[in-house]
PDB file of C-alpha atoms in Angstrom:
ATOM      1  CA  UNK A   1      11.221  -8.966 -12.722  1.00 29.00           C
ATOM      2  CA  UNK A   2      12.339  -6.667 -15.510  1.00 31.00           C
ATOM      3  CA  UNK A   3      10.769  -3.157 -16.227  1.00 33.00           C
ATOM      4  CA  UNK A   4      11.088  -2.541 -19.815  1.00 34.00           C
ATOM      5  CA  UNK A   5      10.829   0.845 -21.632  1.00 36.00           C
ATOM      6  CA  UNK A   6      11.362   1.875 -25.108  1.00 34.00           C
ATOM      7  CA  UNK A   7      14.981   1.070 -25.410  1.00 33.00           C
ATOM      8  CA  UNK A   8      16.986  -2.026 -24.336  1.00 32.00           C
ATOM      9  CA  UNK A   9      19.518   0.266 -22.590  1.00 35.00           C
ATOM     10  CA  UNK A  10      16.755   1.534 -19.917  1.00 36.00           C
ATOM     11  CA  UNK A  11      15.968  -2.077 -18.813  1.00 37.00           C
ATOM     12  CA  UNK A  12      16.725  -2.722 -15.298  1.00 40.00           C
ATOM     13  CA  UNK A  13      16.359  -5.692 -13.174  1.00 41.00           C
ATOM     14  CA  UNK A  14      14.923  -4.517  -9.744  1.00 42.00           C
ATOM     15  CA  UNK A  15      16.360  -7.403  -7.846  1.00 40.00           C
ATOM     16  CA  UNK A  16      19.835  -6.306  -8.668  1.00 40.00           C
ATOM     17  CA  UNK A  17      19.634  -2.874  -7.377  1.00 45.00           C
ATOM     18  CA  UNK A  18      22.575  -3.346  -4.900  1.00 43.00           C
ATOM     19  CA  UNK A  19      24.996  -3.683  -7.794  1.00 52.00           C
ATOM     20  CA  UNK A  20      24.258  -0.141  -8.899  1.00 48.00           C
ATOM     21  CA  UNK A  21      27.457   1.590  -7.631  1.00 48.00           C
ATOM     22  CA  UNK A  22      30.076   1.347  -9.953  1.00 57.00           C
ATOM     23  CA  UNK A  23      28.972   3.563 -12.917  1.00 86.00           C
ATOM     24  CA  UNK A  24      26.569   5.726 -11.104  1.00 95.00           C
ATOM     25  CA  UNK A  25      27.294   9.372 -10.085  1.00 96.00           C
ATOM     26  CA  UNK A  26      25.613  12.255  -8.408  1.00 96.00           C
ATOM     27  CA  UNK A  27      25.981  15.791  -7.791  1.00 96.00           C
ATOM     28  CA  UNK A  28      28.184  16.941  -4.892  1.00 96.00           C
ATOM     29  CA  UNK A  29      25.608  19.074  -3.469  1.00 95.00           C
ATOM     30  CA  UNK A  30      23.662  15.931  -2.159  1.00 96.00           C
ATOM     31  CA  UNK A  31      26.911  14.608  -0.159  1.00 97.00           C
ATOM     32  CA  UNK A  32      27.386  18.270   1.208  1.00 96.00           C
ATOM     33  CA  UNK A  33      23.684  18.299   2.416  1.00 95.00           C
ATOM     34  CA  UNK A  34      23.733  14.984   4.115  1.00 96.00           C
ATOM     35  CA  UNK A  35      27.121  15.790   5.906  1.00 97.00           C
ATOM     36  CA  UNK A  36      25.764  19.257   6.726  1.00 95.00           C
ATOM     37  CA  UNK A  37      22.708  17.776   8.317  1.00 94.00           C
ATOM     38  CA  UNK A  38      24.937  15.936  10.723  1.00 95.00           C
ATOM     39  CA  UNK A  39      26.157  19.075  12.424  1.00 92.00           C
ATOM     40  CA  UNK A  40      24.584  17.952  15.791  1.00 93.00           C
ATOM     41  CA  UNK A  41      26.453  14.569  15.665  1.00 94.00           C
ATOM     42  CA  UNK A  42      29.987  15.869  15.289  1.00 96.00           C
ATOM     43  CA  UNK A  43      31.564  12.320  15.747  1.00 97.00           C
ATOM     44  CA  UNK A  44      29.512  10.781  12.781  1.00 97.00           C
ATOM     45  CA  UNK A  45      29.925  14.072  10.590  1.00 98.00           C
ATOM     46  CA  UNK A  46      33.634  13.686  11.150  1.00 98.00           C
ATOM     47  CA  UNK A  47      33.416  10.156  10.132  1.00 98.00           C
ATOM     48  CA  UNK A  48      31.527  10.906   7.055  1.00 98.00           C
ATOM     49  CA  UNK A  49      33.950  13.734   6.138  1.00 98.00           C
ATOM     50  CA  UNK A  50      36.784  11.285   6.669  1.00 98.00           C
ATOM     51  CA  UNK A  51      35.053   8.941   3.960  1.00 98.00           C
ATOM     52  CA  UNK A  52      34.599  11.849   1.470  1.00 98.00           C
ATOM     53  CA  UNK A  53      38.297  12.755   1.933  1.00 98.00           C
ATOM     54  CA  UNK A  54      39.559   9.277   1.343  1.00 98.00           C
ATOM     55  CA  UNK A  55      37.566   8.977  -1.909  1.00 97.00           C
ATOM     56  CA  UNK A  56      37.906  12.490  -3.261  1.00 98.00           C
ATOM     57  CA  UNK A  57      41.098  14.086  -1.620  1.00 98.00           C
ATOM     58  CA  UNK A  58      38.645  16.805  -0.334  1.00 98.00           C
ATOM     59  CA  UNK A  59      36.483  17.416   2.672  1.00 98.00           C
ATOM     60  CA  UNK A  60      32.795  17.622   2.063  1.00 98.00           C
ATOM     61  CA  UNK A  61      32.781  21.346   2.455  1.00 98.00           C
ATOM     62  CA  UNK A  62      35.275  21.528  -0.482  1.00 98.00           C
ATOM     63  CA  UNK A  63      33.444  19.365  -2.892  1.00 97.00           C
ATOM     64  CA  UNK A  64      32.025  21.273  -6.115  1.00 96.00           C
ATOM     65  CA  UNK A  65      28.210  21.183  -5.639  1.00 95.00           C
ATOM     66  CA  UNK A  66      27.749  20.452  -9.328  1.00 94.00           C
ATOM     67  CA  UNK A  67      30.561  18.131  -9.773  1.00 97.00           C
ATOM     68  CA  UNK A  68      29.971  14.413 -10.201  1.00 98.00           C
ATOM     69  CA  UNK A  69      30.962  11.987  -7.513  1.00 97.00           C
ATOM     70  CA  UNK A  70      30.680   8.238  -7.128  1.00 96.00           C
ATOM     71  CA  UNK A  71      27.309   6.943  -5.574  1.00 96.00           C
ATOM     72  CA  UNK A  72      29.504   4.922  -3.262  1.00 95.00           C
ATOM     73  CA  UNK A  73      30.389   7.971  -1.277  1.00 97.00           C
ATOM     74  CA  UNK A  74      27.004   9.112  -1.002  1.00 97.00           C
ATOM     75  CA  UNK A  75      25.746   5.675   0.135  1.00 96.00           C
ATOM     76  CA  UNK A  76      28.371   5.857   2.845  1.00 97.00           C
ATOM     77  CA  UNK A  77      27.518   9.278   4.031  1.00 98.00           C
ATOM     78  CA  UNK A  78      23.900   8.528   4.183  1.00 97.00           C
ATOM     79  CA  UNK A  79      24.711   5.419   6.313  1.00 96.00           C
ATOM     80  CA  UNK A  80      26.600   7.563   8.661  1.00 97.00           C
ATOM     81  CA  UNK A  81      23.432  10.040   8.753  1.00 97.00           C
ATOM     82  CA  UNK A  82      21.244   7.035   9.635  1.00 96.00           C
ATOM     83  CA  UNK A  83      23.612   5.629  12.378  1.00 96.00           C
ATOM     84  CA  UNK A  84      23.592   9.079  13.881  1.00 95.00           C
ATOM     85  CA  UNK A  85      19.929   9.494  13.921  1.00 94.00           C
ATOM     86  CA  UNK A  86      17.815   8.282  16.841  1.00 93.00           C
ATOM     87  CA  UNK A  87      15.069   7.120  14.204  1.00 93.00           C
ATOM     88  CA  UNK A  88      17.511   4.875  12.368  1.00 92.00           C
ATOM     89  CA  UNK A  89      15.823   3.745   9.116  1.00 94.00           C
ATOM     90  CA  UNK A  90      13.187   6.674   9.365  1.00 95.00           C
ATOM     91  CA  UNK A  91      16.186   8.706   8.980  1.00 96.00           C
ATOM     92  CA  UNK A  92      16.108   8.063   5.198  1.00 96.00           C
ATOM     93  CA  UNK A  93      12.747   9.370   4.669  1.00 97.00           C
ATOM     94  CA  UNK A  94      13.673  12.553   6.924  1.00 96.00           C
ATOM     95  CA  UNK A  95      16.802  13.017   4.698  1.00 96.00           C
ATOM     96  CA  UNK A  96      14.669  12.829   1.563  1.00 97.00           C
ATOM     97  CA  UNK A  97      12.180  15.399   3.019  1.00 97.00           C
ATOM     98  CA  UNK A  98      14.920  17.917   3.570  1.00 95.00           C
ATOM     99  CA  UNK A  99      16.357  17.977  -0.038  1.00 95.00           C
ATOM    100  CA  UNK A 100      14.121  20.364  -1.746  1.00 96.00           C
ATOM    101  CA  UNK A 101      13.438  22.693   1.418  1.00 94.00           C
ATOM    102  CA  UNK A 102      17.251  23.067   1.569  1.00 91.00           C
ATOM    103  CA  UNK A 103      17.553  23.736  -1.937  1.00 91.00           C
ATOM    104  CA  UNK A 104      14.792  26.473  -1.621  1.00 94.00           C
ATOM    105  CA  UNK A 105      16.502  28.011   1.326  1.00 90.00           C
ATOM    106  CA  UNK A 106      19.841  28.106  -0.364  1.00 88.00           C
ATOM    107  CA  UNK A 107      19.410  28.849  -3.946  1.00 89.00           C
ATOM    108  CA  UNK A 108      15.744  29.360  -4.284  1.00 91.00           C
ATOM    109  CA  UNK A 109      13.024  27.641  -6.404  1.00 94.00           C
ATOM    110  CA  UNK A 110      10.584  29.213  -8.911  1.00 93.00           C
ATOM    111  CA  UNK A 111       7.504  30.604  -7.235  1.00 93.00           C
ATOM    112  CA  UNK A 112       5.322  28.767  -9.562  1.00 93.00           C
ATOM    113  CA  UNK A 113       6.542  25.268  -8.300  1.00 94.00           C
ATOM    114  CA  UNK A 114       5.564  26.176  -4.676  1.00 94.00           C
ATOM    115  CA  UNK A 115       2.009  26.945  -5.869  1.00 95.00           C
ATOM    116  CA  UNK A 116       1.652  23.640  -7.701  1.00 96.00           C
ATOM    117  CA  UNK A 117       2.471  20.219  -6.414  1.00 97.00           C
ATOM    118  CA  UNK A 118       1.768  18.820  -9.782  1.00 97.00           C
ATOM    119  CA  UNK A 119       4.343  20.965 -11.618  1.00 97.00           C
ATOM    120  CA  UNK A 120       6.793  20.433  -8.744  1.00 98.00           C
ATOM    121  CA  UNK A 121       6.439  16.717  -9.103  1.00 98.00           C
ATOM    122  CA  UNK A 122       7.353  16.892 -12.872  1.00 97.00           C
ATOM    123  CA  UNK A 123      10.116  19.328 -11.771  1.00 97.00           C
ATOM    124  CA  UNK A 124      11.347  16.402  -9.564  1.00 97.00           C
ATOM    125  CA  UNK A 125      11.396  14.128 -12.373  1.00 97.00           C
ATOM    126  CA  UNK A 126      13.667  16.309 -14.636  1.00 96.00           C
ATOM    127  CA  UNK A 127      15.890  17.290 -11.745  1.00 95.00           C
ATOM    128  CA  UNK A 128      16.620  13.588 -10.906  1.00 96.00           C
ATOM    129  CA  UNK A 129      18.131  13.288 -14.579  1.00 96.00           C
ATOM    130  CA  UNK A 130      20.040  16.435 -14.060  1.00 95.00           C
ATOM    131  CA  UNK A 131      21.477  15.167 -10.738  1.00 95.00           C
ATOM    132  CA  UNK A 132      22.171  11.488 -10.989  1.00 96.00           C
ATOM    133  CA  UNK A 133      23.762   9.702 -14.053  1.00 96.00           C
ATOM    134  CA  UNK A 134      24.903   6.506 -14.908  1.00 95.00           C
ATOM    135  CA  UNK A 135      24.188   2.927 -15.953  1.00 87.00           C
ATOM    136  CA  UNK A 136      20.774   1.824 -15.023  1.00 84.00           C
ATOM    137  CA  UNK A 137      19.433   5.462 -14.421  1.00 93.00           C
ATOM    138  CA  UNK A 138      15.962   5.419 -15.624  1.00 95.00           C
ATOM    139  CA  UNK A 139      13.697   8.595 -16.167  1.00 97.00           C
ATOM    140  CA  UNK A 140      10.738   8.761 -13.921  1.00 97.00           C
ATOM    141  CA  UNK A 141       7.578   7.186 -15.661  1.00 97.00           C
ATOM    142  CA  UNK A 142       4.360   8.907 -14.787  1.00 98.00           C
ATOM    143  CA  UNK A 143       1.366   6.460 -14.918  1.00 98.00           C
ATOM    144  CA  UNK A 144      -1.405   8.895 -14.071  1.00 98.00           C
ATOM    145  CA  UNK A 145      -1.059  12.805 -13.891  1.00 97.00           C
ATOM    146  CA  UNK A 146      -3.880  14.859 -12.648  1.00 97.00           C
ATOM    147  CA  UNK A 147      -4.531  17.585 -10.252  1.00 96.00           C
ATOM    148  CA  UNK A 148      -4.711  15.764  -6.759  1.00 97.00           C
ATOM    149  CA  UNK A 149      -3.206  12.474  -7.839  1.00 98.00           C
ATOM    150  CA  UNK A 150       0.101  11.353  -9.406  1.00 98.00           C
ATOM    151  CA  UNK A 151       1.238   7.810  -9.722  1.00 98.00           C
ATOM    152  CA  UNK A 152       4.801   7.764 -10.861  1.00 98.00           C
ATOM    153  CA  UNK A 153       7.427   5.039 -11.309  1.00 97.00           C
ATOM    154  CA  UNK A 154      10.565   5.995  -9.794  1.00 97.00           C
ATOM    155  CA  UNK A 155      13.347   3.480 -10.208  1.00 95.00           C
ATOM    156  CA  UNK A 156      16.317   4.480  -8.292  1.00 93.00           C
ATOM    157  CA  UNK A 157      19.729   3.030  -7.195  1.00 92.00           C
ATOM    158  CA  UNK A 158      19.475   1.555  -3.587  1.00 91.00           C
ATOM    159  CA  UNK A 159      20.403   4.424  -1.401  1.00 91.00           C
ATOM    160  CA  UNK A 160      18.445   6.964  -3.435  1.00 93.00           C
ATOM    161  CA  UNK A 161      15.227   4.718  -3.341  1.00 93.00           C
ATOM    162  CA  UNK A 162      15.512   4.763   0.542  1.00 94.00           C
ATOM    163  CA  UNK A 163      14.960   8.613   0.502  1.00 96.00           C
ATOM    164  CA  UNK A 164      12.442   9.177  -2.457  1.00 97.00           C
ATOM    165  CA  UNK A 165       9.482   8.712  -0.253  1.00 96.00           C
ATOM    166  CA  UNK A 166      10.719  11.623   1.830  1.00 97.00           C
ATOM    167  CA  UNK A 167      11.609  13.586  -1.414  1.00 98.00           C
ATOM    168  CA  UNK A 168       7.998  13.410  -2.354  1.00 98.00           C
ATOM    169  CA  UNK A 169       6.951  14.379   1.170  1.00 98.00           C
ATOM    170  CA  UNK A 170       9.132  17.361   1.153  1.00 97.00           C
ATOM    171  CA  UNK A 171       7.656  18.638  -2.085  1.00 98.00           C
ATOM    172  CA  UNK A 172       4.129  18.559  -0.448  1.00 98.00           C
ATOM    173  CA  UNK A 173       5.387  20.269   2.657  1.00 96.00           C
ATOM    174  CA  UNK A 174       7.175  23.169   0.431  1.00 96.00           C
ATOM    175  CA  UNK A 175       3.855  23.521  -1.414  1.00 97.00           C
ATOM    176  CA  UNK A 176       2.101  23.931   1.975  1.00 96.00           C
ATOM    177  CA  UNK A 177      -0.255  21.014   1.229  1.00 96.00           C
ATOM    178  CA  UNK A 178      -1.664  19.901   4.633  1.00 92.00           C
ATOM    179  CA  UNK A 179      -3.634  17.044   3.404  1.00 97.00           C
ATOM    180  CA  UNK A 180      -1.498  14.609   1.408  1.00 98.00           C
ATOM    181  CA  UNK A 181      -0.380  10.984   1.324  1.00 98.00           C
ATOM    182  CA  UNK A 182       2.500   9.262  -0.358  1.00 98.00           C
ATOM    183  CA  UNK A 183       2.039   5.510  -0.793  1.00 97.00           C
ATOM    184  CA  UNK A 184       4.713   3.175  -2.049  1.00 95.00           C
ATOM    185  CA  UNK A 185       2.903   0.627  -4.398  1.00 96.00           C
ATOM    186  CA  UNK A 186       4.942  -2.207  -6.093  1.00 91.00           C
ATOM    187  CA  UNK A 187       7.896  -1.937  -8.451  1.00 85.00           C
ATOM    188  CA  UNK A 188       8.996   1.199  -7.285  1.00 94.00           C
ATOM    189  CA  UNK A 189       5.891   2.941  -8.051  1.00 97.00           C
ATOM    190  CA  UNK A 190       4.392   5.795  -5.857  1.00 98.00           C
ATOM    191  CA  UNK A 191       1.089   7.175  -5.561  1.00 98.00           C
ATOM    192  CA  UNK A 192       0.869  10.760  -4.202  1.00 98.00           C
ATOM    193  CA  UNK A 193      -2.471  12.257  -3.546  1.00 98.00           C
ATOM    194  CA  UNK A 194      -3.264  15.593  -2.119  1.00 98.00           C
ATOM    195  CA  UNK A 195      -5.924  18.438  -1.562  1.00 95.00           C
ATOM    196  CA  UNK A 196      -5.367  21.877  -0.545  1.00 77.00           C
TER     197      UNK A 196
END
């Protein structure tokens, strides 16, 4: 099934996501974050660091946080994170949940985002395009936007797709929303509902 948008360049065959690896890059801060979160699992952290060194010539702590790195590196590091976790596949969601709280704790986020889940979800859409680039990267498509409910199509490369539900959950947690639900619908579409 193809999802079409305004330009032919943005068409993506969702059944071929696993092939999105040669021309996609993401910022080094996500590799650093994932490796850092493995601190309790030293063996897996060392294995992940070795992968980073083999691919970049640097350890994860030496990566440029704003530099661009091949998605293949991130994929391998996330898989080490999953292997280290006792929750296995649930680790993808947990990792996603930690992204924005870690950003907030390290460099901070504007206060207005923390007060408005709706604005934060829009911010996430912009941030995605600022932090992931390459062939097949498609902007978030908001299908419904209103206070208390957002439906967004979030087509991502495979490994990022595994974490995006957690990213949305982490946003709700940061906004201190106690009553929310993130549902994955079809075609990489998510319904996020909340009430304060």
